[in-house]
Short mmCIF file of N, CA and C and ligand atoms in Angstrom, two decimals:
data_model
loop_
_atom_site.label_atom_id
_atom_site.label_comp_id
_atom_site.label_asym_id
_atom_site.label_seq_id
_atom_site.Cartn_x
_atom_site.Cartn_y
_atom_site.Cartn_z
N MET A 17 -7.08 -12.26 -12.94
CA MET A 17 -5.92 -11.52 -13.48
C MET A 17 -4.63 -12.13 -12.92
N SER A 18 -3.72 -12.48 -13.81
CA SER A 18 -2.48 -13.07 -13.32
C SER A 18 -1.50 -11.95 -12.93
N TYR A 19 -0.56 -12.31 -12.08
CA TYR A 19 0.38 -11.33 -11.53
C TYR A 19 1.45 -10.97 -12.56
N ASP A 20 1.64 -9.68 -12.77
CA ASP A 20 2.64 -9.19 -13.73
C ASP A 20 3.92 -8.87 -12.95
N THR A 21 4.93 -9.69 -13.14
CA THR A 21 6.16 -9.53 -12.34
C THR A 21 6.96 -8.27 -12.71
N SER A 22 6.52 -7.56 -13.75
CA SER A 22 7.26 -6.34 -14.13
C SER A 22 6.62 -5.08 -13.55
N ASN A 23 5.58 -5.23 -12.70
CA ASN A 23 4.95 -4.02 -12.15
C ASN A 23 5.95 -3.29 -11.23
N VAL A 24 5.73 -1.98 -11.06
CA VAL A 24 6.75 -1.17 -10.36
C VAL A 24 6.99 -1.62 -8.92
N PHE A 25 5.95 -2.10 -8.24
CA PHE A 25 6.18 -2.49 -6.84
C PHE A 25 6.96 -3.81 -6.77
N ALA A 26 6.75 -4.69 -7.74
CA ALA A 26 7.58 -5.90 -7.80
C ALA A 26 9.03 -5.51 -8.02
N ARG A 27 9.25 -4.50 -8.84
CA ARG A 27 10.62 -4.06 -9.12
C ARG A 27 11.24 -3.39 -7.89
N ILE A 28 10.43 -2.65 -7.13
CA ILE A 28 10.92 -2.06 -5.88
C ILE A 28 11.29 -3.19 -4.91
N LEU A 29 10.43 -4.21 -4.80
CA LEU A 29 10.71 -5.33 -3.89
C LEU A 29 12.01 -6.04 -4.27
N ARG A 30 12.27 -6.15 -5.56
CA ARG A 30 13.50 -6.83 -6.01
C ARG A 30 14.73 -5.92 -5.93
N GLY A 31 14.52 -4.66 -5.55
CA GLY A 31 15.64 -3.73 -5.45
C GLY A 31 16.07 -3.15 -6.79
N GLU A 32 15.24 -3.33 -7.82
CA GLU A 32 15.57 -2.81 -9.16
C GLU A 32 15.24 -1.33 -9.29
N LEU A 33 14.30 -0.86 -8.46
CA LEU A 33 13.93 0.55 -8.44
C LEU A 33 14.08 1.04 -7.00
N PRO A 34 14.49 2.31 -6.83
CA PRO A 34 14.65 2.83 -5.47
C PRO A 34 13.31 3.19 -4.84
N CYS A 35 13.29 3.27 -3.52
CA CYS A 35 12.11 3.80 -2.83
C CYS A 35 12.59 4.45 -1.55
N ARG A 36 11.73 5.32 -1.00
CA ARG A 36 12.04 5.93 0.31
C ARG A 36 11.38 5.08 1.37
N LYS A 37 12.14 4.09 1.83
CA LYS A 37 11.60 3.07 2.75
C LYS A 37 11.33 3.66 4.13
N VAL A 38 10.17 3.32 4.69
CA VAL A 38 9.88 3.75 6.06
C VAL A 38 9.77 2.56 7.01
N TYR A 39 9.60 1.36 6.49
CA TYR A 39 9.46 0.18 7.36
C TYR A 39 9.63 -1.08 6.51
N GLU A 40 10.20 -2.10 7.14
CA GLU A 40 10.28 -3.40 6.45
C GLU A 40 10.33 -4.50 7.50
N ASP A 41 9.60 -5.57 7.25
CA ASP A 41 9.74 -6.77 8.07
C ASP A 41 9.57 -7.97 7.15
N GLU A 42 9.38 -9.15 7.76
CA GLU A 42 9.28 -10.39 6.98
C GLU A 42 8.12 -10.37 5.98
N TRP A 43 7.06 -9.61 6.32
CA TRP A 43 5.82 -9.70 5.54
C TRP A 43 5.54 -8.50 4.66
N ALA A 44 6.14 -7.38 4.99
CA ALA A 44 5.71 -6.14 4.33
C ALA A 44 6.86 -5.16 4.14
N LEU A 45 6.68 -4.32 3.13
CA LEU A 45 7.59 -3.19 2.90
C LEU A 45 6.71 -1.94 2.82
N ALA A 46 7.14 -0.88 3.48
CA ALA A 46 6.40 0.39 3.43
C ALA A 46 7.35 1.48 2.93
N PHE A 47 6.82 2.33 2.04
CA PHE A 47 7.65 3.39 1.47
C PHE A 47 6.75 4.57 1.09
N GLU A 48 7.38 5.73 0.94
CA GLU A 48 6.62 6.95 0.63
C GLU A 48 6.08 6.88 -0.80
N ASP A 49 4.83 7.34 -0.96
CA ASP A 49 4.25 7.43 -2.29
C ASP A 49 4.99 8.51 -3.09
N ILE A 50 5.26 8.22 -4.35
CA ILE A 50 6.03 9.14 -5.20
C ILE A 50 5.24 10.42 -5.52
N ASN A 51 3.92 10.35 -5.39
CA ASN A 51 3.07 11.49 -5.72
C ASN A 51 2.07 11.70 -4.58
N PRO A 52 2.57 12.25 -3.45
CA PRO A 52 1.75 12.24 -2.23
C PRO A 52 0.46 13.06 -2.33
N ALA A 53 -0.62 12.49 -1.79
CA ALA A 53 -1.92 13.16 -1.78
C ALA A 53 -2.21 13.78 -0.42
N ALA A 54 -1.28 13.66 0.51
CA ALA A 54 -1.41 14.22 1.86
C ALA A 54 0.01 14.38 2.41
N PRO A 55 0.17 15.19 3.49
CA PRO A 55 1.52 15.37 4.05
C PRO A 55 2.19 14.04 4.39
N VAL A 56 1.42 13.08 4.86
CA VAL A 56 1.92 11.72 5.06
C VAL A 56 1.19 10.82 4.07
N HIS A 57 1.93 10.19 3.19
CA HIS A 57 1.31 9.26 2.23
C HIS A 57 2.30 8.12 2.01
N VAL A 58 2.00 7.02 2.69
CA VAL A 58 2.90 5.86 2.66
C VAL A 58 2.14 4.68 2.09
N LEU A 59 2.84 3.88 1.29
CA LEU A 59 2.26 2.66 0.72
C LEU A 59 2.82 1.47 1.49
N VAL A 60 1.96 0.53 1.82
CA VAL A 60 2.43 -0.70 2.46
C VAL A 60 2.07 -1.85 1.53
N ILE A 61 3.07 -2.66 1.20
CA ILE A 61 2.85 -3.76 0.26
C ILE A 61 3.31 -5.08 0.88
N PRO A 62 2.60 -6.17 0.59
CA PRO A 62 3.07 -7.47 1.05
C PRO A 62 4.27 -7.91 0.23
N LYS A 63 5.09 -8.78 0.79
CA LYS A 63 6.28 -9.25 0.05
C LYS A 63 5.92 -10.29 -1.00
N GLY A 64 4.78 -10.94 -0.83
CA GLY A 64 4.36 -11.94 -1.81
C GLY A 64 3.73 -11.28 -3.04
N ALA A 65 3.53 -12.10 -4.08
CA ALA A 65 3.01 -11.62 -5.37
C ALA A 65 1.48 -11.74 -5.40
N TYR A 66 0.80 -10.65 -5.07
CA TYR A 66 -0.67 -10.62 -5.08
C TYR A 66 -1.12 -9.39 -5.86
N VAL A 67 -2.09 -9.58 -6.74
CA VAL A 67 -2.51 -8.49 -7.63
C VAL A 67 -3.28 -7.40 -6.88
N SER A 68 -4.11 -7.81 -5.93
CA SER A 68 -5.01 -6.85 -5.30
C SER A 68 -5.51 -7.42 -3.98
N LEU A 69 -6.33 -6.63 -3.31
CA LEU A 69 -6.91 -7.08 -2.03
C LEU A 69 -7.69 -8.38 -2.20
N SER A 70 -8.44 -8.50 -3.29
CA SER A 70 -9.23 -9.72 -3.48
C SER A 70 -8.33 -10.93 -3.61
N ASP A 71 -7.27 -10.80 -4.38
CA ASP A 71 -6.30 -11.89 -4.56
C ASP A 71 -5.65 -12.21 -3.22
N PHE A 72 -5.18 -11.17 -2.52
CA PHE A 72 -4.47 -11.37 -1.24
C PHE A 72 -5.37 -12.06 -0.22
N SER A 73 -6.59 -11.55 -0.06
CA SER A 73 -7.48 -12.10 0.97
C SER A 73 -7.90 -13.53 0.65
N ALA A 74 -7.99 -13.86 -0.65
CA ALA A 74 -8.45 -15.20 -1.03
C ALA A 74 -7.32 -16.22 -1.06
N THR A 75 -6.09 -15.79 -1.35
CA THR A 75 -5.05 -16.79 -1.62
C THR A 75 -3.83 -16.74 -0.69
N ALA A 76 -3.64 -15.67 0.04
CA ALA A 76 -2.43 -15.60 0.88
C ALA A 76 -2.60 -16.49 2.12
N PRO A 77 -1.51 -17.09 2.59
CA PRO A 77 -1.58 -17.85 3.84
C PRO A 77 -1.97 -16.93 5.00
N GLU A 78 -2.59 -17.54 6.02
CA GLU A 78 -3.05 -16.76 7.19
C GLU A 78 -1.90 -15.92 7.78
N ALA A 79 -0.73 -16.53 7.86
CA ALA A 79 0.39 -15.83 8.49
C ALA A 79 0.77 -14.58 7.69
N ALA A 80 0.64 -14.68 6.37
CA ALA A 80 0.98 -13.52 5.53
C ALA A 80 -0.05 -12.40 5.72
N ILE A 81 -1.32 -12.78 5.85
CA ILE A 81 -2.37 -11.78 6.04
C ILE A 81 -2.20 -11.12 7.41
N ALA A 82 -1.99 -11.93 8.43
CA ALA A 82 -1.80 -11.37 9.78
C ALA A 82 -0.55 -10.50 9.80
N GLY A 83 0.53 -11.00 9.23
CA GLY A 83 1.79 -10.26 9.24
C GLY A 83 1.66 -8.93 8.52
N PHE A 84 0.95 -8.95 7.40
CA PHE A 84 0.78 -7.72 6.62
C PHE A 84 -0.01 -6.68 7.41
N PHE A 85 -1.17 -7.10 7.95
CA PHE A 85 -2.00 -6.09 8.63
C PHE A 85 -1.38 -5.63 9.95
N ARG A 86 -0.63 -6.49 10.61
CA ARG A 86 0.12 -6.02 11.79
C ARG A 86 1.15 -4.98 11.36
N ALA A 87 1.76 -5.19 10.21
CA ALA A 87 2.76 -4.22 9.71
C ALA A 87 2.09 -2.87 9.42
N VAL A 88 0.88 -2.90 8.85
CA VAL A 88 0.18 -1.63 8.57
C VAL A 88 0.00 -0.84 9.88
N GLY A 89 -0.43 -1.54 10.93
CA GLY A 89 -0.61 -0.87 12.22
C GLY A 89 0.71 -0.34 12.78
N LYS A 90 1.77 -1.12 12.62
CA LYS A 90 3.09 -0.68 13.12
C LYS A 90 3.57 0.54 12.36
N VAL A 91 3.36 0.55 11.05
CA VAL A 91 3.79 1.70 10.24
C VAL A 91 3.07 2.96 10.73
N ALA A 92 1.76 2.87 10.92
CA ALA A 92 1.00 4.03 11.40
C ALA A 92 1.55 4.50 12.74
N GLU A 93 1.85 3.55 13.60
CA GLU A 93 2.41 3.88 14.92
C GLU A 93 3.75 4.59 14.74
N GLU A 94 4.62 4.03 13.90
CA GLU A 94 5.96 4.60 13.72
C GLU A 94 5.92 5.96 13.03
N LEU A 95 4.89 6.17 12.20
CA LEU A 95 4.75 7.47 11.54
C LEU A 95 4.24 8.53 12.51
N GLY A 96 3.74 8.10 13.67
CA GLY A 96 3.26 9.04 14.68
C GLY A 96 1.91 9.66 14.34
N VAL A 97 1.07 8.91 13.62
CA VAL A 97 -0.19 9.49 13.15
C VAL A 97 -1.43 8.92 13.87
N THR A 98 -1.21 8.04 14.83
CA THR A 98 -2.39 7.40 15.43
C THR A 98 -3.20 8.37 16.30
N ALA A 99 -2.54 9.34 16.93
CA ALA A 99 -3.29 10.26 17.81
C ALA A 99 -4.20 11.17 16.99
N ASN A 100 -3.67 11.80 15.97
CA ASN A 100 -4.50 12.71 15.16
C ASN A 100 -5.38 11.98 14.16
N GLY A 101 -4.95 10.81 13.75
CA GLY A 101 -5.77 10.01 12.85
C GLY A 101 -5.17 9.82 11.47
N TYR A 102 -5.61 8.77 10.83
CA TYR A 102 -5.12 8.46 9.49
C TYR A 102 -6.19 7.67 8.74
N ARG A 103 -6.00 7.56 7.45
CA ARG A 103 -6.92 6.80 6.59
C ARG A 103 -6.14 5.70 5.90
N VAL A 104 -6.73 4.51 5.85
CA VAL A 104 -6.13 3.40 5.09
C VAL A 104 -7.05 3.12 3.92
N LEU A 105 -6.45 3.01 2.74
CA LEU A 105 -7.25 2.87 1.52
C LEU A 105 -6.61 1.83 0.61
N ALA A 106 -7.44 0.97 0.04
CA ALA A 106 -6.93 0.00 -0.94
C ALA A 106 -7.83 0.04 -2.17
N ASN A 107 -7.23 0.15 -3.32
CA ASN A 107 -7.99 0.14 -4.58
C ASN A 107 -7.90 -1.25 -5.20
N HIS A 108 -9.03 -1.71 -5.70
CA HIS A 108 -9.07 -2.98 -6.43
C HIS A 108 -9.79 -2.78 -7.75
N GLY A 109 -9.08 -2.95 -8.84
CA GLY A 109 -9.74 -2.97 -10.14
C GLY A 109 -10.03 -1.61 -10.74
N PRO A 110 -10.58 -1.62 -11.96
CA PRO A 110 -10.70 -0.39 -12.77
C PRO A 110 -11.58 0.70 -12.16
N ASP A 111 -12.73 0.37 -11.59
CA ASP A 111 -13.58 1.44 -11.04
C ASP A 111 -12.90 2.17 -9.89
N SER A 112 -12.00 1.49 -9.21
CA SER A 112 -11.32 2.11 -8.06
C SER A 112 -10.12 2.95 -8.50
N HIS A 113 -9.74 2.81 -9.76
CA HIS A 113 -8.56 3.50 -10.31
C HIS A 113 -7.27 2.88 -9.79
N GLN A 114 -7.26 1.56 -9.55
CA GLN A 114 -6.00 0.90 -9.17
C GLN A 114 -5.02 1.03 -10.33
N GLU A 115 -3.84 1.58 -10.02
CA GLU A 115 -2.83 1.79 -11.08
C GLU A 115 -1.76 0.71 -11.07
N VAL A 116 -1.39 0.27 -9.88
CA VAL A 116 -0.28 -0.69 -9.79
C VAL A 116 -0.84 -2.05 -9.37
N PRO A 117 -0.64 -3.08 -10.21
CA PRO A 117 -1.25 -4.38 -9.95
C PRO A 117 -0.45 -5.27 -9.00
N HIS A 118 -0.03 -4.67 -7.88
CA HIS A 118 0.54 -5.42 -6.75
C HIS A 118 -0.20 -4.88 -5.54
N PHE A 119 -0.85 -5.76 -4.77
CA PHE A 119 -1.68 -5.30 -3.66
C PHE A 119 -0.92 -4.31 -2.77
N HIS A 120 -1.59 -3.24 -2.42
CA HIS A 120 -1.00 -2.24 -1.53
C HIS A 120 -2.10 -1.50 -0.80
N VAL A 121 -1.77 -0.99 0.37
CA VAL A 121 -2.67 -0.04 1.02
C VAL A 121 -1.95 1.29 1.14
N HIS A 122 -2.74 2.33 1.05
CA HIS A 122 -2.25 3.69 1.24
C HIS A 122 -2.52 4.07 2.70
N ILE A 123 -1.54 4.68 3.36
CA ILE A 123 -1.78 5.32 4.66
C ILE A 123 -1.67 6.82 4.41
N LEU A 124 -2.76 7.52 4.68
CA LEU A 124 -2.83 8.96 4.44
C LEU A 124 -3.07 9.67 5.76
N ALA A 125 -2.33 10.76 5.99
CA ALA A 125 -2.45 11.47 7.26
C ALA A 125 -1.74 12.82 7.15
N GLY A 126 -1.79 13.56 8.27
CA GLY A 126 -1.03 14.81 8.34
C GLY A 126 -1.86 16.05 8.10
N ARG A 127 -3.13 15.87 7.78
CA ARG A 127 -4.06 17.00 7.67
C ARG A 127 -5.47 16.44 7.80
N LYS A 128 -6.46 17.35 7.94
CA LYS A 128 -7.85 16.90 7.92
C LYS A 128 -8.12 16.34 6.52
N LEU A 129 -8.50 15.09 6.45
CA LEU A 129 -8.61 14.43 5.15
C LEU A 129 -9.98 14.63 4.48
N GLY A 130 -10.92 15.18 5.22
CA GLY A 130 -12.22 15.47 4.60
C GLY A 130 -13.03 14.21 4.38
N PRO A 131 -14.14 14.35 3.65
CA PRO A 131 -14.99 13.19 3.41
C PRO A 131 -14.26 12.13 2.61
N MET A 132 -14.72 10.91 2.71
CA MET A 132 -13.97 9.81 2.14
C MET A 132 -13.83 9.89 0.63
N LEU A 133 -14.88 10.32 -0.05
CA LEU A 133 -14.82 10.42 -1.50
C LEU A 133 -15.08 11.87 -1.92
N ALA A 134 -14.42 12.28 -3.00
CA ALA A 134 -14.70 13.60 -3.55
C ALA A 134 -16.15 13.61 -4.04
N PRO A 135 -16.82 14.78 -3.96
CA PRO A 135 -18.21 14.84 -4.45
C PRO A 135 -18.25 14.43 -5.92
N GLN A 136 -19.34 13.74 -6.29
CA GLN A 136 -19.47 13.26 -7.67
C GLN A 136 -19.69 14.43 -8.63
N ARG A 137 -18.99 14.40 -9.73
CA ARG A 137 -19.17 15.46 -10.72
C ARG A 137 -19.96 14.95 -11.90
P1 5GP B 16 -3.22 2.84 -6.83
O1 5GP B 16 -3.95 3.82 -7.67
O2 5GP B 16 -2.74 1.65 -7.61
O3 5GP B 16 -3.98 2.46 -5.58
O4 5GP B 16 -1.95 3.60 -6.27
C1 5GP B 16 -0.68 3.49 -6.81
C2 5GP B 16 0.18 4.53 -6.10
O5 5GP B 16 1.53 4.22 -6.39
C3 5GP B 16 -0.06 5.96 -6.57
O6 5GP B 16 -0.44 6.76 -5.45
C4 5GP B 16 1.29 6.39 -7.17
O7 5GP B 16 1.61 7.73 -6.88
C5 5GP B 16 2.26 5.42 -6.54
N1 5GP B 16 3.40 5.08 -7.36
C6 5GP B 16 3.40 4.74 -8.69
N2 5GP B 16 4.64 4.45 -9.11
C7 5GP B 16 5.45 4.61 -8.02
C8 5GP B 16 6.87 4.46 -7.84
O8 5GP B 16 7.62 4.11 -8.74
N3 5GP B 16 7.35 4.71 -6.57
C9 5GP B 16 6.52 5.08 -5.55
N4 5GP B 16 7.10 5.31 -4.36
N5 5GP B 16 5.19 5.24 -5.70
C10 5GP B 16 4.67 5.00 -6.92
#
């Protein structure tokens, strides 16, 4: 799948759409999810153009991968959620329900998050 430069996170990175920024460095931007699923729900995205985790892990330079995952840890630290705990989640592709085709991880926290997946219906 090729990268669609008109996806919403690409537009946020270019400053064309607003976001509630919580962290930014050379490698990553973190901002609040527009439709939070927990009291703390922050998205962390790399600054480069990667469709998903598979694309990022296969094609990003080592420094970008290290920089991104260090940023995820820093965001969790800055959000103050490391003591009580948090969940990091990344969706890839249709079965996962990935909606935005720019790689991102969700940081979820602020309440007991329960089992990892909802029971199958
Ligand atoms: P996915 O299902 O792709 O893993 O998650 C995409 C997430 O992006 C969803 O949780 C959705 O609420 C969030 N989202 C979609 N559009 C926007 C937007 O324009 N701004 C922000 N802050 N979040 C968005």
